[in-house]
Coordinates of C-alpha atoms and ligand atoms in Angstrom, one line a residue:
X208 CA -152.3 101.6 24.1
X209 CA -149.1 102.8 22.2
X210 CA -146.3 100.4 22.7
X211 CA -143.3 100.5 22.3
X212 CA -141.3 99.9 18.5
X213 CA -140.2 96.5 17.9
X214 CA -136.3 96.3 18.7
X215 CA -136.9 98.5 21.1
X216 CA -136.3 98.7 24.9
X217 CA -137.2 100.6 28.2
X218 CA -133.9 100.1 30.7
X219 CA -136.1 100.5 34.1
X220 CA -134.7 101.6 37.2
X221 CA -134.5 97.9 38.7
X222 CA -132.0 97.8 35.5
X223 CA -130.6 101.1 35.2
X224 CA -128.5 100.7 38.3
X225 CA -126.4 97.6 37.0
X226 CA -126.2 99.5 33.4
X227 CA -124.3 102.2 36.0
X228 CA -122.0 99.4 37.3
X229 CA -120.5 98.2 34.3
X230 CA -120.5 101.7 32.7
X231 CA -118.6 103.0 35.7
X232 CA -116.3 99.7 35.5
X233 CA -115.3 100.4 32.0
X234 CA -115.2 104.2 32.0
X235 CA -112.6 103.8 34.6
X236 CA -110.7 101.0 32.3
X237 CA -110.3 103.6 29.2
X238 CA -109.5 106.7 31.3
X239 CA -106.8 104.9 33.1
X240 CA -105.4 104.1 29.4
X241 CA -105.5 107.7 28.9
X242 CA -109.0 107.3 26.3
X243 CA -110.7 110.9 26.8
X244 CA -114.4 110.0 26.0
X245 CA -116.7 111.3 23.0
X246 CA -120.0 112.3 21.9
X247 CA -121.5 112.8 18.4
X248 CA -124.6 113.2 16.6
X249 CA -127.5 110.7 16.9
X250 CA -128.1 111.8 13.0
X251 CA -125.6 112.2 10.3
X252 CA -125.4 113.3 6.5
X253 CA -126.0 109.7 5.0
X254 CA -123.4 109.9 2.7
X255 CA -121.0 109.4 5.8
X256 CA -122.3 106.1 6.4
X257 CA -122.7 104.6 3.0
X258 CA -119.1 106.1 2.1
X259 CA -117.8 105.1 5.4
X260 CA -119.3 101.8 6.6
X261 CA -119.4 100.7 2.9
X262 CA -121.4 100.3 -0.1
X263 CA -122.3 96.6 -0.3
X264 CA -122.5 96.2 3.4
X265 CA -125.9 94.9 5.2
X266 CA -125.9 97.8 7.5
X267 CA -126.3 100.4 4.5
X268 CA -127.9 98.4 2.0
X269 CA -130.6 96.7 4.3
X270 CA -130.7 98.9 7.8
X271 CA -130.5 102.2 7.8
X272 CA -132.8 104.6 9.3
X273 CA -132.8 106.9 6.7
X274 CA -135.0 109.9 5.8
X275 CA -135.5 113.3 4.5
X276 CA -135.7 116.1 6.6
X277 CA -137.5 118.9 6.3
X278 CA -135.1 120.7 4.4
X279 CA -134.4 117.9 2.2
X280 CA -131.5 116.7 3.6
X281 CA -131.2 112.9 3.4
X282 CA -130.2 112.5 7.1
X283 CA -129.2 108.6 8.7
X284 CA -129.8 107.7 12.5
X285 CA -126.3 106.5 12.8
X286 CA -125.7 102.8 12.8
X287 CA -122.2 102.1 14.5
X288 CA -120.2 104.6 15.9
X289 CA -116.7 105.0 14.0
X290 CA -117.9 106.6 11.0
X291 CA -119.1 109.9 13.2
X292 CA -116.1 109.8 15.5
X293 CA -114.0 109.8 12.1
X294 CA -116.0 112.7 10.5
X295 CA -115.4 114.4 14.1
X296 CA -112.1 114.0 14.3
X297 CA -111.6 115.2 11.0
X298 CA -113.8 118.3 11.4
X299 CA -112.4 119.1 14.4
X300 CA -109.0 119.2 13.3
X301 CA -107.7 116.2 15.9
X302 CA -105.0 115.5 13.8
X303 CA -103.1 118.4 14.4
X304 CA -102.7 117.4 18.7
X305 CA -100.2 114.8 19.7
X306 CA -100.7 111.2 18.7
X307 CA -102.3 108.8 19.3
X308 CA -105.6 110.3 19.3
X309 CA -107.3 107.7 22.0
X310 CA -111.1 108.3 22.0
X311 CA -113.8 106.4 24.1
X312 CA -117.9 106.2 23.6
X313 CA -120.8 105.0 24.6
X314 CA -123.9 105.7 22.3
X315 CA -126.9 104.3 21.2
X316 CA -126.9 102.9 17.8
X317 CA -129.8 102.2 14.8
X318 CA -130.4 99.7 12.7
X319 CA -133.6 98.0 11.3
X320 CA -132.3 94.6 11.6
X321 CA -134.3 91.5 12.1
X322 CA -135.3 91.4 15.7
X323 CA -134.0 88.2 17.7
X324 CA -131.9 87.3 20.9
X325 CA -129.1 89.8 21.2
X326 CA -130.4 92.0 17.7
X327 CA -132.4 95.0 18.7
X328 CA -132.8 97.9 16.3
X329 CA -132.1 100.1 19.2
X330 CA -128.9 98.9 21.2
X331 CA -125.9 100.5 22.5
X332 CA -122.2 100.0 22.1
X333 CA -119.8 100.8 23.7
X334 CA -116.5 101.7 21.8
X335 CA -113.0 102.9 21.2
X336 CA -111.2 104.7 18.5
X337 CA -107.0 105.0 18.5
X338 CA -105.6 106.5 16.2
X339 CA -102.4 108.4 14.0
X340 CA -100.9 104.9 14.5
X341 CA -100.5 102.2 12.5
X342 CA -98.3 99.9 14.5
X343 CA -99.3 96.4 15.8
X344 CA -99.0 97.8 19.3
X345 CA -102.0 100.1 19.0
X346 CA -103.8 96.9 18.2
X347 CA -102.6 95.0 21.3
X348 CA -103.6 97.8 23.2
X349 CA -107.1 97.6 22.1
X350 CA -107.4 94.0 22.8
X351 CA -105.8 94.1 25.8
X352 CA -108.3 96.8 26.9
X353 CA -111.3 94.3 25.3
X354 CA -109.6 91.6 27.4
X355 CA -109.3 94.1 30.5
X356 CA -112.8 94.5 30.5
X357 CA -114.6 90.9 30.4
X358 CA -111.7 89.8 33.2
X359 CA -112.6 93.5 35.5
X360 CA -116.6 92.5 34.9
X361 CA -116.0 88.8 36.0
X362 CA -117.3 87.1 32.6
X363 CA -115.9 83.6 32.1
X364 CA -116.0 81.9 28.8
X365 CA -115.5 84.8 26.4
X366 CA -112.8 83.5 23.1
X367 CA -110.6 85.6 21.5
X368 CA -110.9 85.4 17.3
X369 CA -108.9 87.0 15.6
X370 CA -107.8 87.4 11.8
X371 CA -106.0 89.8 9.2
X372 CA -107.8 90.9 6.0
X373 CA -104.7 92.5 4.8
X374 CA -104.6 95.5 3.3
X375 CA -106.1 97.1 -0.4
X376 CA -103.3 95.6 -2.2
X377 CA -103.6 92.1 -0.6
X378 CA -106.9 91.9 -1.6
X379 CA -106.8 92.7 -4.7
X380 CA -105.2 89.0 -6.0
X381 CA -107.1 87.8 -2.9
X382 CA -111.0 89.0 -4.2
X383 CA -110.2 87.5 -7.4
X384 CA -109.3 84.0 -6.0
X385 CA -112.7 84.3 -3.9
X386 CA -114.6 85.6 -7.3
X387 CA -113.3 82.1 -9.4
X388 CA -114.5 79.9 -6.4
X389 CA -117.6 81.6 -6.1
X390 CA -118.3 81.8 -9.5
X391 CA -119.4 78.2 -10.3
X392 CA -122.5 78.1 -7.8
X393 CA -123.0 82.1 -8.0
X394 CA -126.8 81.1 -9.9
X395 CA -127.0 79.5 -6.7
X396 CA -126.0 82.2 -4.0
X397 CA -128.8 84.5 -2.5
X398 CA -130.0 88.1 -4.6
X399 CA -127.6 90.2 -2.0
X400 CA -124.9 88.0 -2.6
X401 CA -125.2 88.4 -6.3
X402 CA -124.7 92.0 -6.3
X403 CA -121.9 92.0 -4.2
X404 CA -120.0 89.4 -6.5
X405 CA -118.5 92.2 -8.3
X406 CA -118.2 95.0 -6.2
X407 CA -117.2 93.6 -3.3
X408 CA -117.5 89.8 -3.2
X409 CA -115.5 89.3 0.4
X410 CA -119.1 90.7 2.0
X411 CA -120.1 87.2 0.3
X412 CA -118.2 85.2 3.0
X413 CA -120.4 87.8 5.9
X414 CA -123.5 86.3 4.2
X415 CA -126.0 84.9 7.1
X416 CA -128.2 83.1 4.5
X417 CA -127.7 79.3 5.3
X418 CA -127.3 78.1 1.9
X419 CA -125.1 80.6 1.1
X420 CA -123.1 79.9 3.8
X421 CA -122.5 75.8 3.0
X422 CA -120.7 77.2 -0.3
X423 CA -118.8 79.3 0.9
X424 CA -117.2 76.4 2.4
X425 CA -113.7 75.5 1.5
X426 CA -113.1 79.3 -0.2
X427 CA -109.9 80.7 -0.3
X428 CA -108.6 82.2 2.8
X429 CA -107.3 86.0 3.0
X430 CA -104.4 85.0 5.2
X431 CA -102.4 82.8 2.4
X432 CA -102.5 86.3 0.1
X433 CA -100.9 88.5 3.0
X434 CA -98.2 90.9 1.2
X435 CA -95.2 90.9 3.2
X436 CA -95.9 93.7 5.2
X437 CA -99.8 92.9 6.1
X438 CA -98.3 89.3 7.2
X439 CA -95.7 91.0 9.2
X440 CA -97.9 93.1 11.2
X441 CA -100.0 90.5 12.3
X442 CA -97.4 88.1 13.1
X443 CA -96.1 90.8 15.4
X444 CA -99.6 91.1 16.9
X445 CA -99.9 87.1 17.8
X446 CA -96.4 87.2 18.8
X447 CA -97.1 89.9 21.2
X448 CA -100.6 88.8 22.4
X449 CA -98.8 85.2 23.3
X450 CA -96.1 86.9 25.4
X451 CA -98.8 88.9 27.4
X452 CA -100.2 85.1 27.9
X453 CA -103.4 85.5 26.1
X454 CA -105.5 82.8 24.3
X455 CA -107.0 83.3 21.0
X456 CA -107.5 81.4 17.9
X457 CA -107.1 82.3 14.1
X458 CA -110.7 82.5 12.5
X459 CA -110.2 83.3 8.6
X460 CA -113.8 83.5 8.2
X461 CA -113.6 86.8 10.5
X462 CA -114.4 89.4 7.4
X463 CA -116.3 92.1 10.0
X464 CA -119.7 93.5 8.8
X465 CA -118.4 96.9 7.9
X466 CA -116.1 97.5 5.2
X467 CA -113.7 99.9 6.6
X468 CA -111.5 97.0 8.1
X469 CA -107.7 96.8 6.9
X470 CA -105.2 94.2 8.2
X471 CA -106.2 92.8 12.1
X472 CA -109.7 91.9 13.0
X473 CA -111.1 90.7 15.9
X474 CA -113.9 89.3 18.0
X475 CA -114.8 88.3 21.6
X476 CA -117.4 85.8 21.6
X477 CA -119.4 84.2 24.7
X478 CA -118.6 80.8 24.2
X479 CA -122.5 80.6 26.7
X480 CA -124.5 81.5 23.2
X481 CA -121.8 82.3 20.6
X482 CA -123.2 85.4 20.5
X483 CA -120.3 88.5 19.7
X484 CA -120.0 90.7 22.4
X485 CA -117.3 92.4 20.9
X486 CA -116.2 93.5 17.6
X487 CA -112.9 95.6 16.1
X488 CA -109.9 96.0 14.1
X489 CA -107.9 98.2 12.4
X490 CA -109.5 100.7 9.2
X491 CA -106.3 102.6 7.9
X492 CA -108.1 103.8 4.9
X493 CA -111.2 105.0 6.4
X494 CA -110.2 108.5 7.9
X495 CA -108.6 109.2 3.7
X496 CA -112.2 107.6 2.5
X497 CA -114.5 110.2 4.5
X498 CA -112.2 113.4 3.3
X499 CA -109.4 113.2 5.9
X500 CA -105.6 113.1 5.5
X501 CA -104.5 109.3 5.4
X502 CA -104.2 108.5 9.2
X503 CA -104.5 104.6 10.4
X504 CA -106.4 104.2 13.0
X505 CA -108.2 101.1 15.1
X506 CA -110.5 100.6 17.4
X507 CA -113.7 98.0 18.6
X508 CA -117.1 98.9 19.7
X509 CA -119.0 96.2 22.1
X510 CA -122.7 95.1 22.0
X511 CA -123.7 96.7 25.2
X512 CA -127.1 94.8 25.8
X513 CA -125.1 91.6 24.9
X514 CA -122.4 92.6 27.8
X515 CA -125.1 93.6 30.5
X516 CA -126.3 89.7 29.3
X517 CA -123.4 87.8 30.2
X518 CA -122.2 89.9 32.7
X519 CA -125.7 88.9 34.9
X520 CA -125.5 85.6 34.3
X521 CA -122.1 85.2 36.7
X522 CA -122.9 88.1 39.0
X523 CA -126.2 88.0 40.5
X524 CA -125.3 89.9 43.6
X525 CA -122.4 92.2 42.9
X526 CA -124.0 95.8 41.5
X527 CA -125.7 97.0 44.0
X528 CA -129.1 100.0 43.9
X529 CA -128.5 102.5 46.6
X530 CA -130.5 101.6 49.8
X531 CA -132.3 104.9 51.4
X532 CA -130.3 106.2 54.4
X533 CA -132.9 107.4 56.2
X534 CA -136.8 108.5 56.3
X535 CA -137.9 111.4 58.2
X536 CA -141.8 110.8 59.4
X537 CA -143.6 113.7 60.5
X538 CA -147.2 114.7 61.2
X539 CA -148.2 118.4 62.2
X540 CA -147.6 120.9 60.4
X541 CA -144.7 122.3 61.8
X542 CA -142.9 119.2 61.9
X543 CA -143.6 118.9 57.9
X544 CA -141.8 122.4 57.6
X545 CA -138.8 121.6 59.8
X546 CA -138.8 118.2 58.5
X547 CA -138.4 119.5 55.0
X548 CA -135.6 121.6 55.5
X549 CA -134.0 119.7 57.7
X550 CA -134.0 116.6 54.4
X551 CA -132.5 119.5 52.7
X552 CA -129.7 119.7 54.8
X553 CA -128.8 116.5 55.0
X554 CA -129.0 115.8 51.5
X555 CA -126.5 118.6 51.4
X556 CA -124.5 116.3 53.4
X557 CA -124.9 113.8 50.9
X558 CA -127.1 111.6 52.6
X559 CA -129.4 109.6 51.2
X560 CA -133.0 111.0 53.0
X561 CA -136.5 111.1 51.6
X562 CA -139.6 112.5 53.1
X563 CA -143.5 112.8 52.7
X564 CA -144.5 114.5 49.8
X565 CA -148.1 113.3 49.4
X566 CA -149.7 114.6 52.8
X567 CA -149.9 111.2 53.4
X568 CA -150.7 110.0 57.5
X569 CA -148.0 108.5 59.4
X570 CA -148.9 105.2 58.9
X571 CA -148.7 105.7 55.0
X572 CA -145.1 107.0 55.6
X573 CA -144.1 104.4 58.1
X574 CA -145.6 101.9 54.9
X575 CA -143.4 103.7 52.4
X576 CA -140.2 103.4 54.5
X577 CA -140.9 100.2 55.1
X578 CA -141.6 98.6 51.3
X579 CA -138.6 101.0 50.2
X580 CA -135.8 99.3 52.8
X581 CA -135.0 102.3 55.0
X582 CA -132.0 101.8 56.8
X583 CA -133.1 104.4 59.5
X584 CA -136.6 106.0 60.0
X585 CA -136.9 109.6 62.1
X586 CA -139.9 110.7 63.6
X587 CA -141.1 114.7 64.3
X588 CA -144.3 115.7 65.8
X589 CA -144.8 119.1 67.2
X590 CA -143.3 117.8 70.7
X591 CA -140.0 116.7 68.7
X592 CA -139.8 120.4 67.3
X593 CA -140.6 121.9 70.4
X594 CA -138.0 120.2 72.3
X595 CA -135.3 119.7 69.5
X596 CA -135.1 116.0 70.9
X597 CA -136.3 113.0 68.8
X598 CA -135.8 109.4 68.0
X599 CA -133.9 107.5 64.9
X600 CA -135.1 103.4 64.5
X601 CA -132.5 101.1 62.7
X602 CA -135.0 99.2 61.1
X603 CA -133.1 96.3 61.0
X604 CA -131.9 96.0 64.5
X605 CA -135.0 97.9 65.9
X606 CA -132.8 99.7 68.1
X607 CA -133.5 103.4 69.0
X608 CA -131.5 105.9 69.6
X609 CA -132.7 109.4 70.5
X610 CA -130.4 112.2 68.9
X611 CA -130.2 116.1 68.8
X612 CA -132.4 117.9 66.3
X613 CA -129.5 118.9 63.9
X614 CA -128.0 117.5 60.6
X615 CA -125.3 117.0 61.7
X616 CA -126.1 115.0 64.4
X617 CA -128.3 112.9 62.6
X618 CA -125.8 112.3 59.8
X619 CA -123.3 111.0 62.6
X620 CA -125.6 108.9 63.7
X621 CA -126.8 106.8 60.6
X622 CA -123.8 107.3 58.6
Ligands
ATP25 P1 -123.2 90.8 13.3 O1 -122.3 90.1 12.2 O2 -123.4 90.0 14.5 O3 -124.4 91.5 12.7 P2 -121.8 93.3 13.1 O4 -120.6 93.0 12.2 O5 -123.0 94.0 12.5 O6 -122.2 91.9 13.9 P3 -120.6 95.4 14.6 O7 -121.3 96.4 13.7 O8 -119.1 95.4 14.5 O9 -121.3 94.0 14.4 O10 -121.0 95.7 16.1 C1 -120.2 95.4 17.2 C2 -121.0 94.7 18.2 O11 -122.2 95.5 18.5 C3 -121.5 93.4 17.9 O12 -120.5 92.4 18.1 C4 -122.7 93.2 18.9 O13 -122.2 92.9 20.1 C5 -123.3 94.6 18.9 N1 -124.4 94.6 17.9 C6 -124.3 94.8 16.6 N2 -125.6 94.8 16.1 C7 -126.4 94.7 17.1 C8 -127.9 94.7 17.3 N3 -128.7 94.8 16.2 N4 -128.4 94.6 18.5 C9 -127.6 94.5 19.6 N5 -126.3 94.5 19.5 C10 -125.7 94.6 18.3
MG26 MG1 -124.9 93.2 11.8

């Protein structure tokens, strides 16, 4: 038998409806922010992504789903979703309506990661993008929203992180602080994190290899080489997010996977696991980088799968599938034709109704109503046709109640 790809996963229905409920929950967060929602391409030019997301990173260097297509196109299944939602913004000439642009997404993402608890290489995030402003209160508004959403979804234990990893010009002193304390044990650092010494040697401190990681104890922190400005901003951010009466901590080893980042980072963590549910900041260079005019912009994109995780664990009970309204039974076969259209109607009514559509005998339909958890079951034999006269059951109370032949009789009745 074929299975499935590893990393991959099949959301049945028995799932698909509490997918719905925090999909509905959050799409009604954003919109009543004013965050108009967006869809782009599964598959982009590649050059968007390694451009974009960045060079030394683990998602281009190790992750991609790259090929060539047929016409020779090196095409990427995209990995996160900023670096399409930039590109689109760009091409489609966003900058010239009234700012902030405030864009909302939910798409699936790729990456050939290795597979564990919350790591799939086919997950879905759920994200927003802000942006023609580069003020601290665009950031506050995109935590708020992040801290919005775990408080309207009822999920306890989630921590605030949050950092600043300046800007271009902060870093520059900064990386070279980080490259003299690295450079001692850098024999001694992992293959990746010998590349990236160079190039890009904050990525270092993002390095998941344990050994690695116990050196990079006691580095240099960004936050003591904030320029003015960069410090500014995010003392403005705390200062804010502490008058709204939020909790967070500083965490300077928050460097973010992707290197688009400039100046506030952030991450919502389930203190449960420690997995990250959430992850954002501000990237005021990245629209310039993939061919833009030089617009800041911020923005976070959550782990879906990781959200639907926690958000189960505290409410067993609360999204709810839709129960069938009602079941119409018939045998004959004029009852099957006046029972058909008369589900037709009432569906048109918006009632939930099903019917036989298997030839089965009564007894089979009474079966299916049953194991399904009717609410109301109807049944039409020729007499019931004839006379336009017929019974509804509440399954639960057993009670029945004989009604008119008509929808909108019926729908009176069970609604
Ligand atoms: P990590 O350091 O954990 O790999 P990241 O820096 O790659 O995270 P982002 O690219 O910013 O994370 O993604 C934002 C969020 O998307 C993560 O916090 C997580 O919730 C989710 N996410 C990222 N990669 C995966 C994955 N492979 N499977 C499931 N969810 C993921
Ligand atoms: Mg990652």
């Amino acid at each position: 038998m074929i299975q499935k790809p590893k990393g991959t996963k099949d959301i049945l229905p028995d799932e698909v409806y509490k997918w719905q409920y925090i999909e509905s929950k959050i799409k009604d967060i954003f919109e009543n922010a004013g965050m108009k929602e967006i869809r782009v391409p599964v598959f982009e030019h590649t050059e968007l992504f390694s451009r974009g997301v960045g060079e030394t990173t683990d998602v281009v260097q190790k992750e991609m789903y790259t090929f060539e297509d047929k016409g020779g196109r090196s095409i990427t299944l995209r990995p996160e979703g900023t670096a399409g939602v930039v590109r689109s913004y760009i091409e489609n000439g966003m900058a010239s309506q009234p700012t902030p642009i405030k864009l909302w997404y939910e798409m699936a993402m790729y990456r050939y990661e290795n597979v564990q608890k919350g790591r799939l290489r086919e997950f879905r995030q759920i994200g927003t993008e802000v942006f023609g402003t580069s003020s601290y209160l665009a950031d506050v508004e995109c935590i708020m929203l992040g801290v919005k959403i775990f408080k309207e979804l009822n999920i306890p234990n989630i921590k605030l992180n949050l950092n600043s990893i300046g800007c271009p010009e902060c870093r520059r002193k900064y990386q070279e602080a980080l490259r003299e304390f690295i450079r001692p044990n850098l024999e001694k650092y992992c293959d990746t994190c010998k590349t990236r010494f160079e190039k890009n040697p904050m990525r270092i401190l993002d390095c998941k290899e344990k050994k690695c990681k116990e050196m990079n104890q006691g580095a240099p922190i960004i936050l003591d080489y904030l320029c003015d400005d960069c410090r500014e901003h995010f003392d403005k951010v705390k200062k804010m997010l502490t008058d709204l009466g939020v909790d967070f901590e500083i965490d300077a080893g928050i460097v973010r996977g992707l290197d688009y980042y400039t100046r506030t980072v952030f991450e919502f963590v389930s203190e449960d696991d420690g997995l990250t549910v959430l992850g954002g900041g501000r990237y005021d260079g990245l629209v310039k980088e993939v061919g833009g005019q030089d617009t800041p912009a911020v923005g976070f994109a959550m782990g879906a799968e990781r959200l639907l995780e926690v958000f189960e664990r505290y409410n067993k009970d609360v999204a709810k599938q839709k129960v069938m309204d009602l079941y119409v039974a018939n045998i004959g076969e004029k009852a099957n034709e006046f029972a058909t259209e008369l589900v037709l109607k009432l569906r048109d009514k918006g009632v939930f109704v099903e019917k036989d559509i298997c030839e089965r005998s009564l007894k089979a339909q009474f079966k299916y109503a049953d194991k399904n958890n009717a609410k109301f079951v109807l049944t039409l034999g020729d007499d019931e046709v004839e006379t336009k006269k017929a019974k509804i059951k509440n399954m639960q109370s057993g009670e029945e109640i004989e009604v008119e032949l008509n929808a909108d009789e019926i729908a009176k009745v069970i609604m």
